[in-house]
Amino acid sequence: MSRFTFDRRRRALLLGLPYLLAGCAFPGTGLVGWAKSDAESFAAERQRRTPQPQSRARDGMAAPECFGRLLEVYRRDETVPLYVQSQKISDSTGLSHPLVGAELPTDLTDMLITSVSRIGRKTVYIPNDLDFRKNYTRAGAPLSVRVPKVLIGGSITEFDRAISSTARGADAGVSFGKGKGKSEGSVGEKGAYTISRLTIDLNLADVASNTMVPGVYAANSMKVINETAEGNFDFAIFGNGLGFNSINRYLQGRHDAIRLLVDFSVVQLLGRYLAVPYWRCLPESQADASVIERIERSYLANARSLRVKWIQSTLRDYGYALPQSGVYDAATRAALEATVRSLAIRRPLSLDDGKLFAELYVRIPVSA
């Protein structure tokens, strides 16, 4: 190849550089278009590989709605809903401040209100808005005040950034031109994987007595994944650098994680207060020993006839049309034996066994 031909190709490459770079400046073209496509495919891949917070809800059902279905069964005979109010649920870590990047939301109260409302008609949220009441009262409008039964308080109490982090990288390079640096190329790849942890604490106060409800609380944590993959390629010809760099970042939605934590914590808090098996609505959750113990104690505190009524009422939810007579007759015993056998409960039939009743109670069928 003649020097004239080589120089002409070099000039053509240099003259074409502005057009190549110009193509990078417009969305949908050049490197910007590649980056957009890479980002979308990268996020889709990570979503397939990493369970999203919301995907953990059992059978696709959100926890508050599932809890509402539980209450329709376990509080069927309650005609008055549980009236709930809350204090401001805020960030106690300080990381919601703009000076530190506002990594967390400042106020979670709206999320909590939404969670309580999603449970359904068995729980009713009462707004804690004094200005609203004052304005209506001044205008002469009639306004009845509903007193809440319980008051929810709490906050984001922990945000541990990068409790676990790993990174790896590799690169390689090559040079042409007899060491004169006329043509150089390099390629590299880096990856990082970081796990952070969020914690929310909620507690419950009884409004009438102005005291905290003992043993009723929710303190739940969730891990959030931040994954980064970086690849670069660059090539230099005659000192004029052409480069391509790709950085993909996948961050599980921190705000989605907080919303899910609020949902789970509200369900746990109210489930403990009402002594119902709320864990059936929380994926991968174990039975709550404190709730089961309360069920056992409440059952054993009854006289014999009332214990029989509780068993007859529970067996009704298993499909047995038994009169709630309080008499332990042959029909009641037969229904109890059949239910215990179908659930594979290995306990003797005894009206004095609180654990037997608790096992029957927490496994009452609930429609999906």
Coordinates of C-alpha atoms in Angstrom, one line a residue:
M1 CA 0.0 0.0 0.0
S2 CA 1.4 3.4 -1.0
R3 CA 1.9 6.1 1.6
F4 CA -0.5 8.3 -0.4
T5 CA -3.3 5.7 0.0
F6 CA -2.5 5.2 3.7
D7 CA -2.6 9.0 4.4
R8 CA -5.8 9.4 2.5
R9 CA -7.5 6.7 4.7
R10 CA -6.2 8.4 7.8
R11 CA -7.7 11.7 6.7
A12 CA -11.0 10.0 5.9
L13 CA -11.1 8.5 9.4
L14 CA -10.3 11.8 11.0
L15 CA -12.9 13.7 8.9
G16 CA -15.5 11.1 9.8
L17 CA -14.9 11.5 13.6
P18 CA -17.2 14.5 14.0
Y19 CA -20.1 12.7 12.4
L20 CA -19.5 9.6 14.6
L21 CA -19.4 11.7 17.7
A22 CA -22.4 13.7 16.6
G23 CA -24.4 10.5 16.4
C24 CA -23.7 9.9 20.1
A25 CA -25.4 13.2 21.1
F26 CA -28.9 12.3 20.1
P27 CA -31.2 9.9 21.9
G28 CA -31.9 6.7 20.0
T29 CA -28.8 7.0 17.9
G30 CA -25.1 6.1 18.3
L31 CA -23.8 5.3 21.7
V32 CA -26.8 6.9 23.5
G33 CA -29.1 4.5 21.7
W34 CA -26.8 1.6 22.6
A35 CA -26.7 2.7 26.2
K36 CA -30.5 2.9 26.4
S37 CA -30.8 -0.5 24.9
D38 CA -28.1 -1.9 27.3
A39 CA -29.8 -0.4 30.3
E40 CA -33.2 -1.8 29.4
S41 CA -31.8 -5.3 28.8
F42 CA -29.6 -5.2 31.8
A43 CA -32.5 -4.2 34.1
A44 CA -34.7 -6.9 32.6
E45 CA -32.0 -9.5 33.1
R46 CA -31.4 -8.6 36.8
Q47 CA -35.2 -8.5 37.5
R48 CA -35.3 -12.1 36.2
R49 CA -32.4 -13.1 38.3
T50 CA -33.1 -11.2 41.5
P51 CA -36.5 -11.4 43.2
Q52 CA -38.1 -8.0 43.4
P53 CA -39.6 -7.0 46.8
Q54 CA -43.2 -7.1 45.5
S55 CA -42.7 -10.4 43.8
R56 CA -42.3 -12.1 47.2
A57 CA -46.0 -11.5 48.0
R58 CA -47.7 -14.9 48.3
D59 CA -49.6 -15.9 45.1
G60 CA -49.3 -12.4 43.8
M61 CA -51.6 -11.1 46.5
A62 CA -50.4 -8.0 48.5
A63 CA -50.1 -8.5 52.2
P64 CA -52.8 -5.9 53.3
E65 CA -55.5 -7.3 51.0
C66 CA -54.7 -10.9 52.2
F67 CA -54.9 -9.7 55.8
G68 CA -58.3 -8.1 55.0
R69 CA -59.5 -11.5 53.9
L70 CA -58.3 -13.1 57.1
L71 CA -60.2 -10.5 59.1
E72 CA -63.4 -11.2 57.2
V73 CA -63.1 -14.8 58.6
Y74 CA -61.6 -14.3 62.0
R75 CA -63.6 -11.2 62.9
R76 CA -66.8 -12.2 61.1
D77 CA -69.0 -11.4 64.1
E78 CA -67.4 -8.1 64.8
T79 CA -69.7 -5.3 63.6
V80 CA -67.5 -2.4 64.6
P81 CA -64.2 -2.0 62.6
L82 CA -60.9 -1.3 64.3
Y83 CA -60.4 2.4 64.2
V84 CA -56.8 3.3 63.6
Q85 CA -54.8 6.5 63.7
S86 CA -51.1 7.2 63.5
Q87 CA -48.5 9.7 64.4
K88 CA -46.1 11.0 61.8
I89 CA -44.0 8.1 60.6
S90 CA -40.6 9.6 59.7
D91 CA -36.9 8.9 59.0
S92 CA -34.9 8.7 62.2
T93 CA -31.6 8.0 60.5
G94 CA -31.1 11.5 59.1
L95 CA -30.5 10.2 55.6
S96 CA -33.6 11.9 54.2
H97 CA -31.9 15.3 54.5
P98 CA -31.0 16.9 51.2
L99 CA -27.5 17.7 52.4
V100 CA -26.7 13.9 52.5
G101 CA -28.4 13.1 49.2
A102 CA -32.0 12.5 50.4
E103 CA -31.5 8.8 50.1
L104 CA -34.7 8.0 52.0
P105 CA -38.2 9.5 52.1
T106 CA -38.8 12.0 54.9
D107 CA -42.3 11.0 55.8
L108 CA -43.9 7.5 55.5
T109 CA -47.3 8.4 56.9
D110 CA -49.0 8.3 53.6
M111 CA -47.6 4.9 52.9
L112 CA -49.0 3.7 56.2
I113 CA -52.4 5.2 55.6
T114 CA -52.5 3.4 52.2
S115 CA -51.6 0.1 53.9
V116 CA -54.3 0.4 56.5
S117 CA -56.9 1.4 53.9
R118 CA -56.0 -1.5 51.7
I119 CA -56.9 -4.0 54.4
G120 CA -60.6 -3.3 53.9
R121 CA -63.7 -2.6 55.9
K122 CA -62.5 -4.3 59.1
T123 CA -60.0 -1.5 59.7
V124 CA -60.7 2.2 59.3
Y125 CA -58.1 4.9 59.4
I126 CA -59.0 8.2 61.1
P127 CA -57.0 11.2 59.8
N128 CA -55.0 13.0 62.3
D129 CA -55.6 16.5 60.9
L130 CA -56.4 19.2 63.4
D131 CA -56.4 22.0 60.8
F132 CA -59.0 20.2 58.8
R133 CA -61.3 20.0 61.9
K134 CA -60.7 23.6 62.9
N135 CA -61.5 24.9 59.5
Y136 CA -64.8 23.0 59.3
T137 CA -65.7 24.0 62.8
R138 CA -65.1 27.7 62.1
A139 CA -67.3 27.4 59.0
G140 CA -70.1 26.1 61.2
A141 CA -70.2 22.7 59.5
P142 CA -71.4 19.8 61.6
L143 CA -68.5 17.6 62.3
S144 CA -68.6 14.4 64.4
V145 CA -65.3 13.2 65.9
R146 CA -64.5 9.5 65.8
V147 CA -62.1 8.4 68.5
P148 CA -59.5 5.9 67.4
K149 CA -59.0 2.6 69.2
V150 CA -55.3 2.4 68.6
L151 CA -52.5 4.8 67.6
I152 CA -49.5 3.7 65.5
G153 CA -46.1 5.3 65.9
G154 CA -42.6 4.5 64.6
S155 CA -40.0 5.4 62.0
I156 CA -37.2 4.2 59.8
T157 CA -34.7 3.4 62.5
E158 CA -31.7 1.9 60.5
F159 CA -30.2 2.2 57.1
D160 CA -26.9 0.3 56.9
R161 CA -25.3 1.1 53.6
A162 CA -23.0 -1.5 52.1
I163 CA -23.2 -4.1 54.8
S164 CA -21.7 -6.5 52.2
S165 CA -19.9 -5.6 49.1
T166 CA -17.8 -7.4 46.5
A167 CA -16.1 -6.2 43.3
R168 CA -14.0 -7.8 40.5
G169 CA -12.3 -6.5 37.5
A170 CA -10.1 -7.4 34.6
D171 CA -8.4 -5.5 31.7
A172 CA -6.1 -6.1 28.8
G173 CA -4.3 -3.9 26.2
V174 CA -2.4 -4.2 23.0
S175 CA -0.2 -1.8 21.0
F176 CA 0.7 -1.7 17.3
G177 CA 3.3 0.4 15.4
K178 CA 6.6 -0.9 16.6
G179 CA 6.3 0.8 20.0
K180 CA 5.7 4.2 18.6
G181 CA 2.1 4.3 19.9
K182 CA 0.5 4.8 16.5
S183 CA -2.2 2.3 17.3
E184 CA -3.3 1.2 20.7
G185 CA -6.3 -0.8 22.0
S186 CA -7.6 -1.8 25.4
V187 CA -10.5 -3.6 26.9
G188 CA -11.7 -3.9 30.5
E189 CA -14.5 -5.1 32.6
K190 CA -15.5 -4.4 36.2
G191 CA -18.4 -5.5 38.4
A192 CA -19.6 -4.6 41.9
Y193 CA -22.3 -6.0 44.1
T194 CA -23.5 -4.2 47.3
I195 CA -26.1 -5.1 49.8
S196 CA -27.7 -2.5 52.1
R197 CA -30.2 -3.0 54.9
L198 CA -33.3 -1.0 55.8
T199 CA -35.2 -1.3 59.1
I200 CA -38.6 0.0 60.2
D201 CA -40.0 0.0 63.7
L202 CA -43.7 0.4 64.5
N203 CA -45.4 0.3 67.8
L204 CA -49.0 0.5 69.0
A205 CA -50.7 2.6 71.8
D206 CA -54.1 2.1 73.3
V207 CA -55.8 5.5 73.0
A208 CA -58.3 5.1 75.9
S209 CA -55.6 4.2 78.5
N210 CA -52.8 6.3 76.8
T211 CA -50.4 3.4 77.2
M212 CA -48.3 1.3 74.8
V213 CA -49.8 -2.1 74.1
P214 CA -47.3 -4.6 75.6
G215 CA -45.9 -7.2 73.2
V216 CA -47.4 -5.6 70.1
Y217 CA -44.7 -4.2 67.8
A218 CA -43.1 -4.7 64.4
A219 CA -39.4 -4.4 63.7
N220 CA -38.6 -5.6 60.2
S221 CA -35.6 -5.3 58.0
M222 CA -35.1 -5.8 54.3
K223 CA -31.9 -6.0 52.2
V224 CA -31.6 -3.9 49.1
I225 CA -29.2 -4.9 46.3
N226 CA -27.1 -2.4 44.3
E227 CA -25.3 -4.1 41.4
T228 CA -23.0 -2.4 38.9
A229 CA -21.4 -3.8 35.7
E230 CA -18.9 -1.7 33.8
G231 CA -17.3 -2.5 30.6
N232 CA -15.0 -0.3 28.5
F233 CA -13.3 -0.5 25.1
D234 CA -11.1 2.1 23.6
F235 CA -8.9 2.4 20.6
A236 CA -6.3 5.1 19.7
I237 CA -5.1 5.8 16.1
F238 CA -2.4 8.3 15.5
G239 CA -3.1 9.9 18.9
N240 CA -6.8 10.6 18.1
G241 CA -8.8 8.5 20.7
L242 CA -11.9 6.7 20.0
G243 CA -13.5 5.2 23.1
F244 CA -16.6 3.3 24.1
N245 CA -17.6 2.9 27.8
S246 CA -20.6 1.2 29.2
I247 CA -21.7 1.3 32.8
N248 CA -24.8 -0.6 33.8
R249 CA -26.3 -0.2 37.3
Y250 CA -29.1 -2.2 38.8
L251 CA -30.6 -0.9 42.0
Q252 CA -33.6 -2.6 43.6
G253 CA -36.1 0.1 44.3
R254 CA -35.3 1.5 47.7
H255 CA -38.6 3.2 48.0
D256 CA -40.4 0.0 46.8
A257 CA -38.6 -1.8 49.6
I258 CA -39.7 0.8 52.1
R259 CA -43.3 0.5 50.9
L260 CA -43.2 -3.2 51.2
L261 CA -41.7 -3.0 54.7
V262 CA -44.5 -0.7 55.7
D263 CA -47.1 -3.1 54.3
F264 CA -45.6 -6.1 56.1
S265 CA -45.1 -4.2 59.4
V266 CA -48.7 -2.9 59.5
V267 CA -50.0 -6.4 58.9
Q268 CA -47.7 -7.8 61.6
L269 CA -48.6 -5.0 64.1
L270 CA -52.4 -5.2 63.7
G271 CA -52.2 -9.0 63.5
R272 CA -50.5 -9.2 66.8
Y273 CA -53.0 -6.8 68.3
L274 CA -56.0 -8.8 67.1
A275 CA -54.3 -12.2 67.7
V276 CA -55.0 -13.6 64.3
P277 CA -52.5 -15.7 62.2
Y278 CA -51.2 -12.7 60.1
W279 CA -48.1 -14.7 59.1
R280 CA -50.2 -16.5 56.5
C281 CA -50.1 -13.3 54.4
L282 CA -46.3 -12.8 54.7
P283 CA -44.2 -14.9 52.5
E284 CA -41.6 -17.1 54.1
S285 CA -42.8 -16.2 57.6
Q286 CA -43.0 -18.5 60.6
A287 CA -45.9 -18.7 63.0
D288 CA -45.8 -16.0 65.7
A289 CA -45.3 -17.8 69.1
S290 CA -46.6 -14.8 71.0
V291 CA -49.9 -14.8 69.1
I292 CA -50.3 -18.6 69.5
E293 CA -49.7 -18.2 73.2
R294 CA -52.4 -15.5 73.5
I295 CA -54.9 -17.8 71.7
E296 CA -54.1 -20.7 74.0
R297 CA -54.4 -18.5 77.1
S298 CA -57.7 -17.0 76.0
Y299 CA -59.2 -20.4 75.2
L300 CA -58.1 -21.9 78.6
A301 CA -59.5 -18.9 80.5
N302 CA -63.0 -19.9 79.5
A303 CA -65.3 -22.3 81.3
R304 CA -65.9 -25.7 79.7
S305 CA -69.2 -24.8 78.0
L306 CA -67.6 -21.7 76.4
R307 CA -64.6 -23.7 75.2
V308 CA -67.0 -26.0 73.5
K309 CA -68.7 -23.0 71.8
W310 CA -65.3 -21.8 70.6
I311 CA -64.6 -25.2 69.1
Q312 CA -68.0 -25.4 67.5
S313 CA -67.6 -22.0 66.0
T314 CA -64.1 -22.9 64.7
L315 CA -65.5 -26.2 63.2
R316 CA -68.1 -24.2 61.4
D317 CA -65.4 -22.5 59.4
Y318 CA -64.2 -26.0 58.4
G319 CA -67.6 -26.7 56.9
Y320 CA -69.5 -28.4 59.8
A321 CA -72.9 -26.9 60.5
L322 CA -72.9 -27.4 64.2
P323 CA -75.2 -25.5 66.6
Q324 CA -73.1 -23.4 69.1
S325 CA -74.8 -25.0 72.0
G326 CA -71.8 -25.4 74.3
V327 CA -72.6 -29.1 74.6
Y328 CA -69.8 -31.5 73.7
D329 CA -72.2 -34.0 72.0
A330 CA -71.4 -36.8 69.6
A331 CA -71.7 -34.6 66.5
T332 CA -69.2 -32.1 67.8
R333 CA -66.8 -34.9 68.8
A334 CA -67.1 -36.5 65.4
A335 CA -66.5 -33.2 63.5
L336 CA -63.5 -32.5 65.8
E337 CA -62.0 -36.0 65.2
A338 CA -62.4 -35.7 61.4
T339 CA -60.8 -32.2 61.3
V340 CA -57.8 -33.2 63.5
R341 CA -57.3 -36.3 61.3
S342 CA -57.5 -34.3 58.0
L343 CA -55.0 -31.7 59.3
A344 CA -52.6 -34.4 60.6
I345 CA -52.6 -32.9 64.1
R346 CA -51.0 -35.4 66.5
R347 CA -52.6 -34.4 69.8
P348 CA -55.2 -36.2 71.9
L349 CA -58.8 -34.8 71.8
S350 CA -59.1 -32.9 75.0
L351 CA -61.1 -29.7 75.8
D352 CA -58.3 -28.8 78.2
D353 CA -55.6 -28.7 75.5
G354 CA -55.1 -25.1 74.5
K355 CA -52.5 -26.1 71.9
L356 CA -55.0 -28.3 70.1
F357 CA -57.5 -25.4 69.8
A358 CA -54.7 -23.0 68.7
E359 CA -53.7 -25.4 65.9
L360 CA -57.3 -25.6 64.7
Y361 CA -57.8 -21.9 65.0
V362 CA -54.7 -20.6 63.1
R363 CA -55.4 -23.0 60.1
I364 CA -59.0 -22.0 59.4
P365 CA -59.5 -22.0 55.6
V366 CA -59.5 -18.6 54.0
S367 CA -60.5 -18.1 50.4
A368 CA -57.9 -16.7 48.1

